[in-house]
Amino acid sequence: MSLDGKVAIVTGSGRGLGLAYAQELARQGAAVVINDVDADTAAEAVASIESAGGTAVAVVAPVGSSETAKELVRTAVDTFGRLDILVTNAGVLRDTVLWKMSDDDFDTVIGVHLRGTFTCVREAATYMRENQIAGRIICIGSPTGQRGNFGQTNYAAAKAGIVGMVRTWALELKKAGITANAVIPVAATAMTATVPYFAAAVEADAAGAPMPAFYRHDLGFGTSDDVSGLIAYLASDAASGVTGQAIGVGGDRIQLWSHPEPVVTAYRDGGWTYAALEDEFPAVIGDHAQSVGERFPALPEDLQRP
């Protein structure tokens, strides 16, 4: 197996995507530290890995604080002797429009997603550098962080920030042989289950039936297991040359997201005064104004639900 002898931490791995990542890492031979805020959920996740012949242990704690990050790394090292892989998946949602979003709505999401990713990566990377382990840092982003989404100011900020941190960490950790990448998953989750557009796909998944090809191919939308293969690959020695990337995956599709680059460049002697911008900016931008939000094609009639 490709990850024999490796040890991984997966935050937020009691259920859903995080559990699929942990199970795949274990299937490939890694010992896994499960993390969840609910003890019963964490225990069930550990049992699912052990029943399949894998090895796992749980840390029940909310991600965000330095204390939790230290406990996760300490548990991996004390239980399994080392740490090679960190997957930062833990997250929460507090969706509402800007003018209704409270400080707590914002701080809670930033605290778990962004601060939690930072504290866990800092602790894991410190251990890996000090012990000369060419480790793997895999951080979970979102299409919302890449494109924006109505009602998700906090979540968009956190997920965009995670990709920014990954690019920085790829530079800082390169000399130590540690890779850092972001994965942008598109899969059936508790969140997508409430969206009518995805109803036919969610119904099929719940019934154990294949998702319609429109979702898997045209949208790149699939199951949690469709994402977990990329997680295991990025955790392996085969991906030692892949770092600083934001990689989208879902259904039958994989994508490499570009880093932000200028799409229009213009120059003006003397600089761009207000008057110059008023006269020339529309022509400079032309038809290059960037879209926001995700654009979905119309659902085929047979997949539409009332």
GROMACS .gro file of C-alpha atoms in nm:
model
  306
    1MET     CA    1   0.000   0.000   0.000
    2SER     CA    2   0.123   0.348  -0.091
    3LEU     CA    3   0.110   0.493   0.263
    4ASP     CA    4   0.247   0.201   0.464
    5GLY     CA    5   0.428   0.331   0.772
    6LYS     CA    6   0.283   0.681   0.739
    7VAL     CA    7   0.079   0.859   1.007
    8ALA     CA    8  -0.195   1.107   0.925
    9ILE     CA    9  -0.417   1.354   1.110
   10VAL     CA   10  -0.751   1.444   0.951
   11THR     CA   11  -0.941   1.721   1.128
   12GLY     CA   12  -1.319   1.713   1.116
   13SER     CA   13  -1.314   1.347   1.017
   14GLY     CA   14  -1.604   1.205   1.213
   15ARG     CA   15  -1.838   1.204   0.917
   16GLY     CA   16  -1.886   1.323   0.559
   17LEU     CA   17  -1.590   1.423   0.346
   18GLY     CA   18  -1.345   1.413   0.636
   19LEU     CA   19  -1.438   1.055   0.720
   20ALA     CA   20  -1.397   0.953   0.356
   21TYR     CA   21  -1.049   1.108   0.353
   22ALA     CA   22  -0.951   0.927   0.674
   23GLN     CA   23  -1.085   0.594   0.552
   24GLU     CA   24  -0.897   0.621   0.222
   25LEU     CA   25  -0.571   0.713   0.393
   26ALA     CA   26  -0.615   0.410   0.620
   27ARG     CA   27  -0.701   0.193   0.320
   28GLN     CA   28  -0.369   0.298   0.167
   29GLY     CA   29  -0.185   0.191   0.482
   30ALA     CA   30  -0.163   0.503   0.700
   31ALA     CA   31  -0.242   0.508   1.071
   32VAL     CA   32  -0.496   0.787   1.123
   33VAL     CA   33  -0.582   1.032   1.399
   34ILE     CA   34  -0.956   1.102   1.374
   35ASN     CA   35  -1.086   1.435   1.503
   36ASP     CA   36  -1.441   1.544   1.585
   37VAL     CA   37  -1.622   1.746   1.851
   38ASP     CA   38  -1.859   1.458   1.931
   39ALA     CA   39  -1.716   1.156   2.114
   40ASP     CA   40  -1.968   0.905   1.977
   41THR     CA   41  -1.916   1.023   1.620
   42ALA     CA   42  -1.539   1.001   1.659
   43ALA     CA   43  -1.563   0.652   1.808
   44GLU     CA   44  -1.781   0.535   1.519
   45ALA     CA   45  -1.528   0.672   1.270
   46VAL     CA   46  -1.243   0.488   1.443
   47ALA     CA   47  -1.449   0.168   1.448
   48SER     CA   48  -1.521   0.197   1.074
   49ILE     CA   49  -1.149   0.210   1.001
   50GLU     CA   50  -1.057  -0.069   1.241
   51SER     CA   51  -1.332  -0.296   1.108
   52ALA     CA   52  -1.181  -0.259   0.761
   53GLY     CA   53  -0.838  -0.362   0.892
   54GLY     CA   54  -0.697  -0.014   0.946
   55THR     CA   55  -0.552   0.162   1.248
   56ALA     CA   56  -0.697   0.476   1.405
   57VAL     CA   57  -0.732   0.672   1.725
   58ALA     CA   58  -0.954   0.970   1.808
   59VAL     CA   59  -0.902   1.318   1.950
   60VAL     CA   60  -1.230   1.476   2.059
   61ALA     CA   61  -1.179   1.853   2.052
   62PRO     CA   62  -1.285   2.160   1.854
   63VAL     CA   63  -1.030   2.278   1.601
   64GLY     CA   64  -0.910   2.638   1.619
   65SER     CA   65  -0.695   2.673   1.927
   66SER     CA   66  -0.324   2.605   1.957
   67GLU     CA   67  -0.407   2.362   2.238
   68THR     CA   68  -0.610   2.139   2.008
   69ALA     CA   69  -0.339   2.153   1.740
   70LYS     CA   70  -0.078   2.047   1.995
   71GLU     CA   71  -0.301   1.766   2.121
   72LEU     CA   72  -0.353   1.631   1.768
   73VAL     CA   73   0.020   1.623   1.690
   74ARG     CA   74   0.107   1.487   2.034
   75THR     CA   75  -0.149   1.206   1.994
   76ALA     CA   76  -0.011   1.109   1.654
   77VAL     CA   77   0.348   1.098   1.780
   78ASP     CA   78   0.273   0.934   2.117
   79THR     CA   79   0.044   0.669   1.966
   80PHE     CA   80   0.209   0.594   1.633
   81GLY     CA   81   0.563   0.731   1.670
   82ARG     CA   82   0.558   1.003   1.405
   83LEU     CA   83   0.352   1.235   1.185
   84ASP     CA   84   0.373   1.248   0.805
   85ILE     CA   85   0.039   1.383   0.680
   86LEU     CA   86  -0.202   1.654   0.790
   87VAL     CA   87  -0.541   1.709   0.626
   88THR     CA   88  -0.722   2.018   0.757
   89ASN     CA   89  -1.089   1.954   0.689
   90ALA     CA   90  -1.273   2.074   1.002
   91GLY     CA   91  -1.531   2.343   0.943
   92VAL     CA   92  -1.864   2.497   1.035
   93LEU     CA   93  -2.117   2.715   0.853
   94ARG     CA   94  -2.301   3.026   0.968
   95ASP     CA   95  -2.463   3.139   0.643
   96THR     CA   96  -2.643   3.471   0.620
   97VAL     CA   97  -2.624   3.786   0.411
   98LEU     CA   98  -2.374   4.058   0.496
   99TRP     CA   99  -2.619   4.297   0.664
  100LYS     CA  100  -2.747   4.021   0.893
  101MET     CA  101  -2.416   3.853   0.974
  102SER     CA  102  -2.317   3.897   1.337
  103ASP     CA  103  -1.965   3.922   1.476
  104ASP     CA  104  -2.013   3.573   1.620
  105ASP     CA  105  -2.125   3.434   1.282
  106PHE     CA  106  -1.808   3.571   1.126
  107ASP     CA  107  -1.566   3.488   1.406
  108THR     CA  108  -1.691   3.130   1.450
  109VAL     CA  109  -1.636   3.037   1.085
  110ILE     CA  110  -1.301   3.217   1.062
  111GLY     CA  111  -1.191   3.060   1.390
  112VAL     CA  112  -1.252   2.701   1.282
  113HIS     CA  113  -1.165   2.716   0.912
  114LEU     CA  114  -0.890   2.975   0.889
  115ARG     CA  115  -0.739   2.990   1.237
  116GLY     CA  116  -0.786   2.613   1.279
  117THR     CA  117  -0.599   2.547   0.955
  118PHE     CA  118  -0.321   2.784   1.060
  119THR     CA  119  -0.272   2.644   1.412
  120CYS     CA  120  -0.279   2.281   1.298
  121VAL     CA  121  -0.041   2.339   1.006
  122ARG     CA  122   0.197   2.542   1.222
  123GLU     CA  123   0.216   2.261   1.478
  124ALA     CA  124   0.249   1.983   1.221
  125ALA     CA  125   0.504   2.167   1.008
  126THR     CA  126   0.714   2.250   1.314
  127TYR     CA  127   0.725   1.883   1.409
  128MET     CA  128   0.804   1.773   1.053
  129ARG     CA  129   1.088   2.026   1.013
  130GLU     CA  130   1.242   1.944   1.350
  131ASN     CA  131   1.234   1.571   1.271
  132GLN     CA  132   1.340   1.602   0.905
  133ILE     CA  133   1.018   1.447   0.776
  134ALA     CA  134   0.924   1.534   0.419
  135GLY     CA  135   0.561   1.565   0.517
  136ARG     CA  136   0.240   1.643   0.335
  137ILE     CA  137   0.007   1.932   0.419
  138ILE     CA  138  -0.334   1.911   0.250
  139CYS     CA  139  -0.581   2.191   0.321
  140ILE     CA  140  -0.944   2.184   0.212
  141GLY     CA  141  -1.074   2.483   0.020
  142SER     CA  142  -1.406   2.539  -0.155
  143PRO     CA  143  -1.546   2.675  -0.482
  144THR     CA  144  -1.692   2.951  -0.263
  145GLY     CA  145  -1.340   3.065  -0.176
  146GLN     CA  146  -1.250   3.070  -0.544
  147ARG     CA  147  -1.563   3.236  -0.683
  148GLY     CA  148  -1.773   3.370  -0.395
  149ASN     CA  149  -2.126   3.265  -0.298
  150PHE     CA  150  -2.434   3.454  -0.182
  151GLY     CA  151  -2.472   3.452   0.196
  152GLN     CA  152  -2.124   3.319   0.270
  153THR     CA  153  -1.903   3.620   0.349
  154ASN     CA  154  -1.736   3.436   0.638
  155TYR     CA  155  -1.690   3.105   0.458
  156ALA     CA  156  -1.562   3.268   0.137
  157ALA     CA  157  -1.308   3.472   0.333
  158ALA     CA  158  -1.185   3.166   0.522
  159LYS     CA  159  -1.156   2.941   0.218
  160ALA     CA  160  -0.986   3.206   0.005
  161GLY     CA  161  -0.748   3.269   0.294
  162ILE     CA  162  -0.662   2.900   0.316
  163VAL     CA  163  -0.551   2.894  -0.048
  164GLY     CA  164  -0.342   3.206   0.012
  165MET     CA  165  -0.174   3.044   0.311
  166VAL     CA  166  -0.105   2.727   0.112
  167ARG     CA  167   0.080   2.924  -0.155
  168THR     CA  168   0.291   3.088   0.115
  169TRP     CA  169   0.360   2.760   0.296
  170ALA     CA  170   0.468   2.595  -0.030
  171LEU     CA  171   0.745   2.857  -0.048
  172GLU     CA  172   0.840   2.842   0.319
  173LEU     CA  173   0.844   2.462   0.349
  174LYS     CA  174   1.006   2.375   0.016
  175LYS     CA  175   1.359   2.350   0.156
  176ALA     CA  176   1.237   2.099   0.416
  177GLY     CA  177   1.078   1.883   0.146
  178ILE     CA  178   0.729   1.939   0.288
  179THR     CA  179   0.454   1.996   0.031
  180ALA     CA  180   0.145   2.210   0.087
  181ASN     CA  181  -0.159   2.193  -0.140
  182ALA     CA  182  -0.525   2.292  -0.134
  183VAL     CA  183  -0.803   2.061  -0.250
  184ILE     CA  184  -1.129   2.214  -0.377
  185PRO     CA  185  -1.390   1.937  -0.341
  186VAL     CA  186  -1.731   1.927  -0.509
  187ALA     CA  187  -1.940   1.651  -0.355
  188ALA     CA  188  -2.273   1.558  -0.201
  189THR     CA  189  -2.271   1.687   0.155
  190ALA     CA  190  -2.523   1.794   0.416
  191MET     CA  191  -2.505   2.143   0.265
  192THR     CA  192  -2.575   2.040  -0.096
  193ALA     CA  193  -2.854   1.810   0.020
  194THR     CA  194  -3.069   2.119   0.085
  195VAL     CA  195  -3.018   2.272  -0.262
  196PRO     CA  196  -3.297   2.179  -0.510
  197TYR     CA  197  -3.054   2.193  -0.805
  198PHE     CA  198  -2.870   1.891  -0.664
  199ALA     CA  199  -3.180   1.698  -0.551
  200ALA     CA  200  -3.164   1.425  -0.817
  201ALA     CA  201  -2.795   1.362  -0.743
  202VAL     CA  202  -2.851   1.353  -0.368
  203GLU     CA  203  -3.146   1.116  -0.411
  204ALA     CA  204  -2.935   0.878  -0.618
  205ASP     CA  205  -2.649   0.888  -0.371
  206ALA     CA  206  -2.881   0.822  -0.076
  207ALA     CA  207  -3.032   0.524  -0.260
  208GLY     CA  208  -2.690   0.380  -0.339
  209ALA     CA  209  -2.746   0.434  -0.711
  210PRO     CA  210  -2.501   0.594  -0.955
  211MET     CA  211  -2.537   0.970  -0.987
  212PRO     CA  212  -2.665   1.091  -1.325
  213ALA     CA  213  -2.389   1.159  -1.576
  214PHE     CA  214  -2.490   1.526  -1.598
  215TYR     CA  215  -2.378   1.579  -1.239
  216ARG     CA  216  -2.067   1.363  -1.250
  217HIS     CA  217  -1.936   1.485  -1.585
  218ASP     CA  218  -2.084   1.825  -1.665
  219LEU     CA  219  -2.071   1.961  -1.308
  220GLY     CA  220  -1.789   1.752  -1.167
  221PHE     CA  221  -2.018   1.671  -0.874
  222GLY     CA  222  -1.997   1.331  -0.706
  223THR     CA  223  -1.957   1.147  -0.379
  224SER     CA  224  -1.711   1.190  -0.095
  225ASP     CA  225  -1.522   0.886  -0.221
  226ASP     CA  226  -1.462   1.065  -0.552
  227VAL     CA  227  -1.253   1.321  -0.362
  228SER     CA  228  -1.063   1.089  -0.131
  229GLY     CA  229  -0.839   0.944  -0.403
  230LEU     CA  230  -0.680   1.284  -0.460
  231ILE     CA  231  -0.623   1.326  -0.086
  232ALA     CA  232  -0.437   0.993  -0.070
  233TYR     CA  233  -0.236   1.074  -0.382
  234LEU     CA  234  -0.122   1.412  -0.250
  235ALA     CA  235  -0.027   1.240   0.077
  236SER     CA  236   0.196   0.991  -0.101
  237ASP     CA  237   0.560   0.995  -0.210
  238ALA     CA  238   0.437   0.996  -0.572
  239ALA     CA  239   0.323   1.358  -0.523
  240SER     CA  240   0.654   1.487  -0.384
  241GLY     CA  241   0.682   1.733  -0.674
  242VAL     CA  242   0.332   1.878  -0.633
  243THR     CA  243   0.315   2.181  -0.404
  244GLY     CA  244   0.147   2.521  -0.385
  245GLN     CA  245  -0.144   2.405  -0.598
  246ALA     CA  246  -0.521   2.444  -0.570
  247ILE     CA  247  -0.675   2.131  -0.720
  248GLY     CA  248  -1.047   2.084  -0.777
  249VAL     CA  249  -1.199   1.739  -0.782
  250GLY     CA  250  -1.547   1.592  -0.793
  251GLY     CA  251  -1.738   1.325  -0.981
  252ASP     CA  252  -1.549   1.239  -1.301
  253ARG     CA  253  -1.361   1.571  -1.314
  254ILE     CA  254  -1.030   1.703  -1.185
  255GLN     CA  255  -0.921   2.065  -1.230
  256LEU     CA  256  -0.615   2.276  -1.162
  257TRP     CA  257  -0.723   2.622  -1.046
  258SER     CA  258  -0.507   2.909  -1.166
  259HIS     CA  259  -0.347   3.150  -0.926
  260PRO     CA  260  -0.471   3.509  -0.973
  261GLU     CA  261  -0.306   3.675  -1.271
  262PRO     CA  262  -0.374   4.012  -1.437
  263VAL     CA  263  -0.611   3.979  -1.732
  264VAL     CA  264  -0.566   4.339  -1.854
  265THR     CA  265  -0.265   4.569  -1.825
  266ALA     CA  266  -0.260   4.929  -1.944
  267TYR     CA  267  -0.016   5.218  -1.902
  268ARG     CA  268  -0.057   5.594  -1.907
  269ASP     CA  269   0.217   5.855  -1.890
  270GLY     CA  270   0.174   6.055  -1.571
  271GLY     CA  271  -0.033   5.786  -1.399
  272TRP     CA  272  -0.402   5.720  -1.359
  273THR     CA  273  -0.577   6.027  -1.224
  274TYR     CA  274  -0.948   6.036  -1.150
  275ALA     CA  275  -1.013   6.225  -1.473
  276ALA     CA  276  -0.809   5.975  -1.676
  277LEU     CA  277  -0.993   5.681  -1.520
  278GLU     CA  278  -1.329   5.843  -1.583
  279ASP     CA  279  -1.241   5.880  -1.950
  280GLU     CA  280  -1.045   5.561  -2.016
  281PHE     CA  281  -1.129   5.293  -1.758
  282PRO     CA  282  -1.432   5.148  -1.945
  283ALA     CA  283  -1.220   5.104  -2.258
  284VAL     CA  284  -0.932   4.951  -2.061
  285ILE     CA  285  -1.160   4.692  -1.898
  286GLY     CA  286  -1.363   4.629  -2.212
  287ASP     CA  287  -1.527   4.287  -2.196
  288HIS     CA  288  -1.272   4.155  -1.944
  289ALA     CA  289  -1.471   4.231  -1.626
  290GLN     CA  290  -1.457   3.919  -1.409
  291SER     CA  291  -1.769   3.725  -1.314
  292VAL     CA  292  -1.855   3.633  -0.955
  293GLY     CA  293  -2.024   3.325  -0.814
  294GLU     CA  294  -2.057   2.986  -0.977
  295ARG     CA  295  -2.258   2.949  -1.296
  296PHE     CA  296  -2.450   2.625  -1.335
  297PRO     CA  297  -2.596   2.506  -1.666
  298ALA     CA  298  -2.970   2.447  -1.689
  299LEU     CA  299  -3.080   2.115  -1.543
  300PRO     CA  300  -3.197   1.858  -1.798
  301GLU     CA  301  -3.573   1.818  -1.775
  302ASP     CA  302  -3.555   1.462  -1.638
  303LEU     CA  303  -3.342   1.581  -1.343
  304GLN     CA  304  -3.565   1.872  -1.244
  305ARG     CA  305  -3.758   1.846  -0.918
  306PRO     CA  306  -4.060   2.054  -0.810
   0.00000   0.00000   0.00000
